[in-house]
Coordinates of C-alpha atoms and ligand atoms in Angstrom, one line a residue:
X242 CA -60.9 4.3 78.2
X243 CA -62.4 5.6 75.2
X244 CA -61.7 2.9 72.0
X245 CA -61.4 4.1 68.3
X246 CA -61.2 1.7 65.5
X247 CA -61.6 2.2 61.8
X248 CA -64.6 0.5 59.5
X249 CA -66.1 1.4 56.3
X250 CA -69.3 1.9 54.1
X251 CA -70.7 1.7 51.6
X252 CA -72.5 4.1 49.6
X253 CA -73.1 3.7 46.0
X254 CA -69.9 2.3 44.7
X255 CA -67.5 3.8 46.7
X256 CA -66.2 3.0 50.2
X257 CA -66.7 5.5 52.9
X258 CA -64.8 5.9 56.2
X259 CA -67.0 5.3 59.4
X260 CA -65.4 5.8 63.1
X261 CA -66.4 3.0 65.5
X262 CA -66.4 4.8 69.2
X263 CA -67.0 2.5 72.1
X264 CA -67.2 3.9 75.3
X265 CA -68.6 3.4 78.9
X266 CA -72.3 4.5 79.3
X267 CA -73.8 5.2 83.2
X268 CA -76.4 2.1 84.1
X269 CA -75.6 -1.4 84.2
X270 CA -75.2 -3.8 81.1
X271 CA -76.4 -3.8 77.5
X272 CA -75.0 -2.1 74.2
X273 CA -76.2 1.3 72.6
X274 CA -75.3 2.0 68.8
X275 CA -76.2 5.5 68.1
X276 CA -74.9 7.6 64.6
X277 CA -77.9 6.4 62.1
X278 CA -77.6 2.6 62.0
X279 CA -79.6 0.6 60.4
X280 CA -82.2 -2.4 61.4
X281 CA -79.1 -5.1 60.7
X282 CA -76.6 -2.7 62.3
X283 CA -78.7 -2.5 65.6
X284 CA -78.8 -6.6 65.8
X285 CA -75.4 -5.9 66.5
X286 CA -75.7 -5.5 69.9
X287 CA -76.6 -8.8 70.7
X288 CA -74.3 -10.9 68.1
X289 CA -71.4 -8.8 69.6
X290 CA -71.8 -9.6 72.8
X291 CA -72.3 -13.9 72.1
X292 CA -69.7 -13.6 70.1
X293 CA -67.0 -12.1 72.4
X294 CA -68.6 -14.2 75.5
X295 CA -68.2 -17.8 72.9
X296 CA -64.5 -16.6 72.3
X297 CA -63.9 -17.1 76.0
X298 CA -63.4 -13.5 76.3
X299 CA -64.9 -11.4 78.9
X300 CA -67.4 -9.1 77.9
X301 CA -68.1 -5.8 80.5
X302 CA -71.0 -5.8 82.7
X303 CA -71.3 -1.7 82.8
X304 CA -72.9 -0.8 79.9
X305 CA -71.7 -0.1 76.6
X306 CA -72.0 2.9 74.5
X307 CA -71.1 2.8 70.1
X308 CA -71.1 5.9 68.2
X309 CA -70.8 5.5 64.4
X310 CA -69.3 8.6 62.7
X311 CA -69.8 10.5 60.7
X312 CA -73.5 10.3 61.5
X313 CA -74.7 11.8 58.4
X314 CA -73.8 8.7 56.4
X315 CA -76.4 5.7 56.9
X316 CA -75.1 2.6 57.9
X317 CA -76.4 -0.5 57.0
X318 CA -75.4 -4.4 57.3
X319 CA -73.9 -6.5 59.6
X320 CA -70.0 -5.1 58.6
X321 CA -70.3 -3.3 62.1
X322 CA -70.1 -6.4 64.9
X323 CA -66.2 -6.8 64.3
X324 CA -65.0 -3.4 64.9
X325 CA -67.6 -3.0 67.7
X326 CA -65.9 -5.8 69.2
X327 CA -62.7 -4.8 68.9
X328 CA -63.5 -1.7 70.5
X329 CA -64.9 -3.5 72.9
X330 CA -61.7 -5.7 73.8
X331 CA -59.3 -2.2 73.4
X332 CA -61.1 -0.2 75.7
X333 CA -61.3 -3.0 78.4
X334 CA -57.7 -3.8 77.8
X335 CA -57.3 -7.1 76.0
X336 CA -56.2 -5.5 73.1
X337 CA -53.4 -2.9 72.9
X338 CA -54.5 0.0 71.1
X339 CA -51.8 0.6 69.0
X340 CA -52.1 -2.7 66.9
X341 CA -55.5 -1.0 65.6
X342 CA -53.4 1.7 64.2
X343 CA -54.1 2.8 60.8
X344 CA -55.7 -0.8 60.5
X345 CA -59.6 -0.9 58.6
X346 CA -61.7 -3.2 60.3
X347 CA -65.1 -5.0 58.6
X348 CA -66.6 -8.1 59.1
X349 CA -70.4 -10.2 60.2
X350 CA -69.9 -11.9 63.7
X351 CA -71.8 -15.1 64.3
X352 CA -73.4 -16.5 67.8
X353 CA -70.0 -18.7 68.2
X354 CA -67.4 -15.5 67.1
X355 CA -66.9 -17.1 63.9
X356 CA -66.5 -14.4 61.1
X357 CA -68.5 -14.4 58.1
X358 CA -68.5 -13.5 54.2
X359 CA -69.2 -9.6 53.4
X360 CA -69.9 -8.0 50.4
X361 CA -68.6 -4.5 49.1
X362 CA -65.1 -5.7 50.4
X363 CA -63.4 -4.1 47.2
X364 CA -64.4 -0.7 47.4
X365 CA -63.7 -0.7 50.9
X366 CA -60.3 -1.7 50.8
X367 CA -59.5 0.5 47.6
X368 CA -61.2 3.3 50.0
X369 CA -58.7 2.4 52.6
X370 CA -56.1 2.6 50.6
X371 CA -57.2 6.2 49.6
X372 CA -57.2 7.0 52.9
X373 CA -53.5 6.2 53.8
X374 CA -54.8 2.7 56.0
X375 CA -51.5 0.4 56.1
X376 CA -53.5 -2.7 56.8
X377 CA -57.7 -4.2 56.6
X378 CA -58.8 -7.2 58.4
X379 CA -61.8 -8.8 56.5
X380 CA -63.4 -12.2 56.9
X381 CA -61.1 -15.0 55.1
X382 CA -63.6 -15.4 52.3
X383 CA -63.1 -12.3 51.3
X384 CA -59.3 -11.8 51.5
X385 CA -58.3 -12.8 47.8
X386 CA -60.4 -9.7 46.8
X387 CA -59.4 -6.8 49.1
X388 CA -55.6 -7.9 48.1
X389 CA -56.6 -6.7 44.8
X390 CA -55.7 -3.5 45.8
X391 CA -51.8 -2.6 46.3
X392 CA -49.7 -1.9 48.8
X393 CA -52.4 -3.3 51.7
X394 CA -52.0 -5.1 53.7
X395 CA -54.8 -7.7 53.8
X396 CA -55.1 -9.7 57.7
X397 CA -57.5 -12.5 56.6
X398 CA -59.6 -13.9 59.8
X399 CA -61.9 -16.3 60.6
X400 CA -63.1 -16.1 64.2
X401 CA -62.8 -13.3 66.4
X402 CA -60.4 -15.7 68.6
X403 CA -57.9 -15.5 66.1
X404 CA -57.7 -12.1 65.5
X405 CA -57.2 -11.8 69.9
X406 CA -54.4 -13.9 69.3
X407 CA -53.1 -12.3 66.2
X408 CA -53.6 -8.8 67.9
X409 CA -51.9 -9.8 71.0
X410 CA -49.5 -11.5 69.2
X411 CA -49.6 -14.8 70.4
X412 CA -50.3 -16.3 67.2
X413 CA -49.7 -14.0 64.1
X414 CA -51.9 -14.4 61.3
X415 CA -49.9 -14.5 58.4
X416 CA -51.2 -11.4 55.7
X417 CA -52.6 -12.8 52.6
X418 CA -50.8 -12.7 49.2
X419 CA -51.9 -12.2 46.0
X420 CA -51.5 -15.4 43.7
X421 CA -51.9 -14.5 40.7
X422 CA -54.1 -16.8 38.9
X423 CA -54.3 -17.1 35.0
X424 CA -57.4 -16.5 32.5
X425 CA -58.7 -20.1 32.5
X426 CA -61.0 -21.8 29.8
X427 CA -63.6 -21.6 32.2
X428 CA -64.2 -18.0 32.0
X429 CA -64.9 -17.9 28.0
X430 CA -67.6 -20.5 28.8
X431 CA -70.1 -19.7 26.1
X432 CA -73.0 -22.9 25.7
X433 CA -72.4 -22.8 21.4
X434 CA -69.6 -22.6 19.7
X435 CA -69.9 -20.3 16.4
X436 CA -68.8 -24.0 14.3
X437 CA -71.9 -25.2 15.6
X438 CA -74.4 -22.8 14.1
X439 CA -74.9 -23.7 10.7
X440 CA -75.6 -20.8 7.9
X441 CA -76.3 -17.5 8.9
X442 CA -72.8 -16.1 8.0
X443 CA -74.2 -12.2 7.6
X444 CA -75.9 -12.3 11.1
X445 CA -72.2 -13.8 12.3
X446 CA -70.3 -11.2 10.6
X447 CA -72.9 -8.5 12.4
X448 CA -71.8 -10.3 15.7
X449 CA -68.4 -10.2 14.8
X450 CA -68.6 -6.5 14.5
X451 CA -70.9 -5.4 17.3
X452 CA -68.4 -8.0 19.8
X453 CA -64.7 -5.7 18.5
X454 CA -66.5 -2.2 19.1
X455 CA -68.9 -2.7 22.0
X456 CA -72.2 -2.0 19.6
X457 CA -75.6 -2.5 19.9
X458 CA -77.2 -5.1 18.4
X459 CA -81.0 -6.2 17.1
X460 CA -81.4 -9.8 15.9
X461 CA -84.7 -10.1 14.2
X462 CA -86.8 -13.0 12.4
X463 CA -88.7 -15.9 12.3
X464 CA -88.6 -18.8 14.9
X465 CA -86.4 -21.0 14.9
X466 CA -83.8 -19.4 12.9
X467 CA -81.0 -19.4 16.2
X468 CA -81.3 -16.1 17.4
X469 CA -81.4 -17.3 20.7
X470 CA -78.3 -19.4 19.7
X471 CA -75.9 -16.8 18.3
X472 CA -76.5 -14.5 21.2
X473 CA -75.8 -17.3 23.5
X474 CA -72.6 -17.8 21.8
X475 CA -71.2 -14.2 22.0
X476 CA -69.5 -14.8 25.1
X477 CA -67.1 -16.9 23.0
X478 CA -66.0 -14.6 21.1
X479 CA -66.1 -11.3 23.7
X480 CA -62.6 -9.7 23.7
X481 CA -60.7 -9.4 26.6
X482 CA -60.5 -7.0 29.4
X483 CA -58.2 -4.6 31.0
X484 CA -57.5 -5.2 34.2
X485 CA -59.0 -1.5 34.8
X486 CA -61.9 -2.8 33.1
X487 CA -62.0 -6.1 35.2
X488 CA -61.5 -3.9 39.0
X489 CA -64.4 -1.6 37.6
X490 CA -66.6 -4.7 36.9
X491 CA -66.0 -6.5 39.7
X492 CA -66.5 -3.7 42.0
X493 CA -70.1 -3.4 40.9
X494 CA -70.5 -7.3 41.5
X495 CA -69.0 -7.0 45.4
X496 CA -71.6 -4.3 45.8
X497 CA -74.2 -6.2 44.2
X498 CA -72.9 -9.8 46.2
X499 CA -72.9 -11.6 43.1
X500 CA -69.1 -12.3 43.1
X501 CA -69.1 -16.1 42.3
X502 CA -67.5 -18.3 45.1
X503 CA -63.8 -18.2 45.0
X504 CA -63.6 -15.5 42.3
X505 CA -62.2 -12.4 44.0
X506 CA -61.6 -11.2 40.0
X507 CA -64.2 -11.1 37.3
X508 CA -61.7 -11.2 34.3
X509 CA -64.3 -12.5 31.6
X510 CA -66.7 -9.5 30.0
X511 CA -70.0 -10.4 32.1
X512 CA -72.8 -11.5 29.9
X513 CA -76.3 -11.3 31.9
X514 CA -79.9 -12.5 30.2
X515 CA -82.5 -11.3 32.5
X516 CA -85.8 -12.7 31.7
X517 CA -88.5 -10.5 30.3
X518 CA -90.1 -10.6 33.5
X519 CA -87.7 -8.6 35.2
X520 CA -88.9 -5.6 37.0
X521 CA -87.8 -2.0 36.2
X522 CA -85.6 -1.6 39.7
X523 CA -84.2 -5.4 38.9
X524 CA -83.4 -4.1 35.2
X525 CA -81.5 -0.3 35.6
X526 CA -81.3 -0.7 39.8
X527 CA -82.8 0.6 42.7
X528 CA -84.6 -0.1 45.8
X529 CA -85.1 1.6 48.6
X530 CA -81.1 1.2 49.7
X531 CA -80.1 1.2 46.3
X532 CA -78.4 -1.8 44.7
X533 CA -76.9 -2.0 41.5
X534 CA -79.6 -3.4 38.3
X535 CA -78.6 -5.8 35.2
X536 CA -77.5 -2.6 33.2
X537 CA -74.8 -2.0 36.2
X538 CA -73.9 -6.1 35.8
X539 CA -73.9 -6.0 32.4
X540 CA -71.1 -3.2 32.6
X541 CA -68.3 -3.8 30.0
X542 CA -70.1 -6.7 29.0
X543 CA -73.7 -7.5 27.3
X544 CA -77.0 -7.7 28.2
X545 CA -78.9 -9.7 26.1
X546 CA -82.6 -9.1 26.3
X547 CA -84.3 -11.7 24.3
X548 CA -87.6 -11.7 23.0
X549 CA -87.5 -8.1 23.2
X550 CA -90.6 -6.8 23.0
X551 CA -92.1 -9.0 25.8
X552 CA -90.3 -6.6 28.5
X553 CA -92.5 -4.1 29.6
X554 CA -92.5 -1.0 27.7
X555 CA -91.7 1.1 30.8
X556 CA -89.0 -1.5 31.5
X557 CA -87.5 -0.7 28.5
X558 CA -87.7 3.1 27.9
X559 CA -86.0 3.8 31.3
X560 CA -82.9 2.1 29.8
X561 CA -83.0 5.0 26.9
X562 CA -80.7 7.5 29.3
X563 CA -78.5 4.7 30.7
X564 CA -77.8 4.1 27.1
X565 CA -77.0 6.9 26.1
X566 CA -75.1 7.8 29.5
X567 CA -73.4 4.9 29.9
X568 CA -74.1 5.3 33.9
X569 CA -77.5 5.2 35.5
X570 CA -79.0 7.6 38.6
X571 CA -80.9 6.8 41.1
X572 CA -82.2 9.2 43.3
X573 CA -83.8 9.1 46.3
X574 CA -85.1 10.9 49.7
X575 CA -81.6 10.6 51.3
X576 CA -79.8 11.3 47.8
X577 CA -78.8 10.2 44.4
X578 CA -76.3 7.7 43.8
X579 CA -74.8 7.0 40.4
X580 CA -74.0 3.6 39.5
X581 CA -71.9 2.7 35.3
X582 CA -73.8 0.7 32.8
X583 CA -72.3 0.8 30.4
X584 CA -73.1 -1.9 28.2
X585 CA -73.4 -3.6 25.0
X586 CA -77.1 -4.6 24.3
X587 CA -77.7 -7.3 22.2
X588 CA -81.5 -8.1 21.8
X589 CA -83.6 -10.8 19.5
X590 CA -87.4 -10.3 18.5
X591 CA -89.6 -12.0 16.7
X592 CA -91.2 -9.6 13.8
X593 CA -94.9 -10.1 14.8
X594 CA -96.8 -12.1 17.4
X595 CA -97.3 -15.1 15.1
X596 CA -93.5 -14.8 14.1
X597 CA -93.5 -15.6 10.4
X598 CA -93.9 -12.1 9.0
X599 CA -91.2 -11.6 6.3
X600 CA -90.7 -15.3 6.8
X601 CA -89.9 -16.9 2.4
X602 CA -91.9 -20.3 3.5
X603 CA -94.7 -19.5 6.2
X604 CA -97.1 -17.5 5.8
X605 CA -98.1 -15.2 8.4
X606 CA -100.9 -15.1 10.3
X607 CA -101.3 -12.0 12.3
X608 CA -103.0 -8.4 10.5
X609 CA -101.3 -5.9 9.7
X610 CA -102.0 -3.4 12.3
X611 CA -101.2 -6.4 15.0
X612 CA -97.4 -6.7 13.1
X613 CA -97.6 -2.5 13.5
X614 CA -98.6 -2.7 16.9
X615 CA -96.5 -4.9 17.8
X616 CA -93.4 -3.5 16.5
X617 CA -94.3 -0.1 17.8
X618 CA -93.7 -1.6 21.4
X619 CA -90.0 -1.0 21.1
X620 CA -89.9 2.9 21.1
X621 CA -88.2 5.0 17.7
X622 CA -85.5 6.5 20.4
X623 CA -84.6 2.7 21.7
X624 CA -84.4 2.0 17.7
X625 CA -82.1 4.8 17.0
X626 CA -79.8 3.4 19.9
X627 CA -79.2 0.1 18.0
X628 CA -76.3 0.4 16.2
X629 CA -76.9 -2.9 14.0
X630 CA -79.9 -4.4 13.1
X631 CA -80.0 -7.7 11.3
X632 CA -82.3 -10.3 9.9
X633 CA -82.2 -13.6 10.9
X634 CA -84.1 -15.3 8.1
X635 CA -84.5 -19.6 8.7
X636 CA -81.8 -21.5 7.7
X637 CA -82.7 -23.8 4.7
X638 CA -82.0 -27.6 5.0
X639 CA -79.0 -27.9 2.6
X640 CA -76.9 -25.8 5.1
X641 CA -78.2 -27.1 8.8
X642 CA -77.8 -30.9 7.4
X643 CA -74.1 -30.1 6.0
X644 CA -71.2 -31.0 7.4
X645 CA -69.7 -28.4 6.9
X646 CA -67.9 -27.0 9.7
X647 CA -67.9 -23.2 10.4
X648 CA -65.4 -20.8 11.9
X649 CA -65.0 -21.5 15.5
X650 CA -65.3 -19.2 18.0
X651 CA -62.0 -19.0 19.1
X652 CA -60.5 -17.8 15.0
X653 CA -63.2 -15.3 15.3
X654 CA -62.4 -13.5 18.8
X655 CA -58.7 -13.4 17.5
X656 CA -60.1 -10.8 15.1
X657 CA -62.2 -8.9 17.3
X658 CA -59.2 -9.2 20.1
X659 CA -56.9 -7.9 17.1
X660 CA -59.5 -5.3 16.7
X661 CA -60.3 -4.5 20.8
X662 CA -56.6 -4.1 21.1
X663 CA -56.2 -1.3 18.2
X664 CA -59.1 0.6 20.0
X665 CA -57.3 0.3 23.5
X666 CA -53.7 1.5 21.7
X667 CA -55.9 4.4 19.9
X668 CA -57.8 5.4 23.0
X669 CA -55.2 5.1 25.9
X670 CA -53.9 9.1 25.3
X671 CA -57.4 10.6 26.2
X672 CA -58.4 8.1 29.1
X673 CA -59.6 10.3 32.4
X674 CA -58.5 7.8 35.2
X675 CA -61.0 9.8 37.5
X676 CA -64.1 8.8 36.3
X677 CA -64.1 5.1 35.2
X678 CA -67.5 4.8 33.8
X679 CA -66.9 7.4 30.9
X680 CA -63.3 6.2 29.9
X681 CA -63.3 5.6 26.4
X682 CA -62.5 2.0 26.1
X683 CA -63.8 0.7 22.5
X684 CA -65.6 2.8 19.4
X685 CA -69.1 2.5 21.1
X686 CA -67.8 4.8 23.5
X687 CA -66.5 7.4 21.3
X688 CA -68.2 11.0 22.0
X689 CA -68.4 13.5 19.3
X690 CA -65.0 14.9 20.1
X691 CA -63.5 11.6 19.1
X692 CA -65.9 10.9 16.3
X693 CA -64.9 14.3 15.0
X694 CA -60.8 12.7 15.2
X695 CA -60.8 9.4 14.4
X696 CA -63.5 8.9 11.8
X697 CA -62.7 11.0 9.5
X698 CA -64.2 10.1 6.0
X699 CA -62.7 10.8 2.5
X700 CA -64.7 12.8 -0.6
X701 CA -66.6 9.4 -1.3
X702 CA -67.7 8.3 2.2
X703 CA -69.1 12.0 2.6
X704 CA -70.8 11.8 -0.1
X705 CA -72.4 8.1 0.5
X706 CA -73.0 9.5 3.8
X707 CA -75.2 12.7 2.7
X708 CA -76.7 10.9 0.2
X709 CA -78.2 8.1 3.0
X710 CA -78.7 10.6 5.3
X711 CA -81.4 12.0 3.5
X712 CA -82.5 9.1 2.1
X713 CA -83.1 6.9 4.9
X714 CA -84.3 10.2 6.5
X715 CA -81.1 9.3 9.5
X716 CA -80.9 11.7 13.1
X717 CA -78.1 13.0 14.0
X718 CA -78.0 10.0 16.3
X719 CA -77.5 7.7 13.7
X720 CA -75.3 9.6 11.7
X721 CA -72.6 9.4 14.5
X722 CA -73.5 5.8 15.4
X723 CA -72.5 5.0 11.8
X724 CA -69.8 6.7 12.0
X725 CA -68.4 4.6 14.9
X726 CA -70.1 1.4 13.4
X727 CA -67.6 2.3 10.2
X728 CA -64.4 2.8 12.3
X729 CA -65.0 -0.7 13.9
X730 CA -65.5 -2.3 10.8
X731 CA -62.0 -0.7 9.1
X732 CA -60.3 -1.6 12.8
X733 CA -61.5 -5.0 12.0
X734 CA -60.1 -4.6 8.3
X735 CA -56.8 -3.4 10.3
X736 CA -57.7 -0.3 8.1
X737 CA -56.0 3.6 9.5
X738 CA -58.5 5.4 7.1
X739 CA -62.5 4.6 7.3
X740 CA -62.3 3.3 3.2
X741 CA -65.9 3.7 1.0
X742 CA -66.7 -0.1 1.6
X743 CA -66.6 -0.1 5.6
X744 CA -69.0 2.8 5.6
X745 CA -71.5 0.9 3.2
X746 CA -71.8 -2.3 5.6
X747 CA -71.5 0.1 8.6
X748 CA -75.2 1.8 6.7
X749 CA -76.2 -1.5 5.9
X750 CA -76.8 -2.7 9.5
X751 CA -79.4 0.6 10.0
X752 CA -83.3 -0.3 10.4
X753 CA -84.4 -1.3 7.6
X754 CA -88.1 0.5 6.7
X755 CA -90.0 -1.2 9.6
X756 CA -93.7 -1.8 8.9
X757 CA -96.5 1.3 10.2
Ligands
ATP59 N1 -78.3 -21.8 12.3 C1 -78.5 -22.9 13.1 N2 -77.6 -23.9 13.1 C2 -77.9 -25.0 13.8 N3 -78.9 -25.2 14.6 C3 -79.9 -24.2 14.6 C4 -79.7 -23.0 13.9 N4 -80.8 -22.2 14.1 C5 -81.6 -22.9 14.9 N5 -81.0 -24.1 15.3 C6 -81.7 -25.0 16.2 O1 -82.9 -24.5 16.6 C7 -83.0 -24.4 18.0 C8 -83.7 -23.1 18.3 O2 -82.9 -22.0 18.0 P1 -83.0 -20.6 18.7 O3 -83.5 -20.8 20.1 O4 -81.8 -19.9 18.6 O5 -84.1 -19.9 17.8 P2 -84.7 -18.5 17.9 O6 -84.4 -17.8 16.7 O7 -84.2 -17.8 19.2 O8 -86.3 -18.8 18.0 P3 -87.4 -18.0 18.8 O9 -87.8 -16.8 17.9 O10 -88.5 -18.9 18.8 O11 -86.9 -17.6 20.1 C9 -81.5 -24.4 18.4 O12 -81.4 -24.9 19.7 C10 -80.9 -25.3 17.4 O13 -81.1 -26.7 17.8
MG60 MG1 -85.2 -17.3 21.0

């Protein structure tokens, strides 16, 4: 008797449908997977076969036949070897096939029919959901996250075994619930708290700001000064995201594996520092299947890059249509699949190789056309992406050996929560629920529609704003990125209108007149 059962995969982000045929083949013994599987999928064959024989289950001695359909879509992993043994055990008879009805099946089969941990479960139970499935059995590791999606049910397993005994009903499995755990401490987890970094209240301020409406940042100056620091204690301070938000972000980490142990949710805005070493597929994505990049990690969250110019320049220009996209494509022989990024980038440089230029107490060392050239290594178009650029001069000894205690981290992200959550009430008429990447979440995301309706400037503010537009010689760009950079600023003031003096600090933060 000819078997179906349900499975999924992956491609991109999203969950696909595959049919799981088994069948009898003429000849004697063996497994044949056809319907384009891959190198993992064909090892199939033999972990099936242990596995189902180490259950204390018979196995058939005629030989077996799998098709995957559709055959157009590739297959790849080890999700496979649980639905081909299920197919296995309906078509011989152990397991009535009815209980597989409008059930999804995925999971990795070891030698001893133990089931193991699989990644992409998310997208695959929202796609069964889409699909009209009732119920998905996935490995137990992995049950807290496909029971993020309603109105599924979720049949956690752990060895093939059970699942025999659950399908034959001799001993249920019981379907897993959601509990419903709250935001813990643990997820703000920033190394430096703001009261710990002494001075440097303009370049907080500019942090302040660039954390309430998702902007870019540039932290720039001399060693030592706690660039490093104050980037490394914006997770602190990160408002809060929608549970929309948090399902988008967390899909991206099942499909990239990098869900931490035992966190079927990411609920904290994801902060990722890849070193400067980082190659261009490891930064924007790719590979041959593929996977997800730090820009895609960094979704709804940051990516600091520090030291700045030390990534490659290559490295760094690709991330110039991600940016301005807010998703990134990557195309290859079989296709192009499209993957969200978008992120808040906060980088630090130093000014020249030697690090001192600019610097009030040390002198610097390096020539001019060495400050120019290296400068020059972060492109004009990168520049005009970064919404805030700020010096970071050292801080003087008075201030580091005071005792003065700053704001902490937790008084500030009230204000840029206060200021997050006027953005969210302002945007939540013109969300599109279709495509999650482009919903307009925070001013950063604004396009010019929405620059044209919410930032509205009075006679004074167009004025200021013609008059530095020429002046500091601005692209149209820039203009708009100021005008978004302004909104945040009167959001944080709890301001309706964009008032004269949140468009002068909003100008402020552009480039000052770079060297060259
Ligand atoms: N504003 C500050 N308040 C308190 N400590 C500071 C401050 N700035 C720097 N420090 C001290 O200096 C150390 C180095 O700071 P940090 O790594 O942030 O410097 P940086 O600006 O990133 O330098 P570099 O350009 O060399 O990367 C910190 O670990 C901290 O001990
Ligand atoms: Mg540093």
């Amino acid at each position: 008797m000819l078997a179906r059962i349900f499975s999924c995969a992956v491609i991109g982000l999203d969950g696909v449908i595959v049919d799981v045929e088994v069948d009898y083949a003429a000849g004697m013994g063996g497994v044949i997977i056809v319907g384009l599987p891959d190198a993992a999928v064909q090892e199939s064959r033999e972990r099936v076969q242990s596995a189902v024989k180490n259950a204390g289950l018979p196995f058939p001695r005629r030989r077996v036949i799998v098709n995957l359909a559709p055959a157009a879509v590739r297959k790849e992993g080890p999700y496979y070897d649980l639905p081909i043994a299920l197919g296995v055990m309906v078509m011989t008879g152990l397991v009535p096939a009815h209980a597989m009805e409008k059930t999804l099946v995925l999971g990795e089969l070891s030698l001893d029919g133990s089931v193991r941990h699989a990644k992409g479960v998310l997208p695959m139970a929202a796609a069964a959901r889409q699909n009209g499935f009732k119920r998905i059995i996935v490995p137990q590791a992995d049950a807290a996250e496909a029971a993020l999606i309603p109105d599924l049910e979720v049949i956690p397993v752990t060895s093939l075994k059970a699942l025999y005994l659950h399908l034959t009903e001799d001993t249920p499995i019981e379907p897993h619930t959601v509990t419903d755990a709250p935001i813990t401490e643990n997820d703000l987890f920033a190394p430096t708290d703001f009261s710990e970094i002494k001075g440097q209240e303009h370049v907080k301020r500019a942090v302040e700001v660039a954390a309430a409406g998702g902007h870019n940042v540039l932290m720039m100056g001399s060693p030592g000064s706690g660039k490093t620091l104050l980037a490394r204690a914006m997770p602190g301070i990160l408002p809060e995201m929608s549970i929309d938000e948090a399902l988008d972000v967390t899909r991206i980490y099942s499909v990239a594996d990098a869900l931490p142990p035992g966190t079927p949710l990411i609920r904290h805005r994801p902060f990722r520092a890849p070193h400067h070493t980082i190659s261009h597929a490891g930064l924007v994505g790719g590979g041959n299947w593929p996977h997800p990049g730090e820009i895609s990690l960094a979704h709804r969250g940051v990516l600091f890059l520090d030291e700045f110019p030390e990534f490659g320049t290559r490295v760094l220009e690709v991330m110039r249509q991600p940016m301005e996209d807010k998703l990134v494509t990557i195309s290859r022989a079989q296709g192009s699949l499209t993957f969200p990024a978008n992120f808040q980038l906060v980088a630090a440089m130093n000014p020249c190789p030697c690090g001192y230029y600019g610097d009030l107490l040390k002198p610097c060392t390096c020539a001019h056309s060495t400050v120019t050239k290296y400068q020059k290594r972060i492109s004009g178009p990168l520049l005009d992406r970064i919404d805030i650029h700020i010096e970071v001069p050292r801080v003087d000894y008075e201030k580091l050996s005071s005792d003065r205690v700053g704001e902490t981290s937790a008084s500030i992200r009230q204000r840029v929560q206060a200021a997050r959550d006027i953005q969210t009430q302002r945007y939540s008429s013109i969300r599109n629920s279709n495509i999650d990447s482009l919903n307009i979440m925070c001013n950063a995301d604004m396009r010019i529609a929405e620059i044209r309706r919410f930032c509205k400037l009075d006679e004074a503010g167009e004025s200021l704003i013609k008059a530095a537009m020429s002046q500091l010689q601005l692209s149209a760009r820039a203009y708009h990125r100021i005008l978004k950079l302004a909104r945040t600023i009167a959001d944080l003031a709890g301001s309706e209108a964009i008032e004269t003096g949140h468009l002068a600090e909003a100008l402020q933060y552009r480039p000052k007149i770079m060297i060259g």
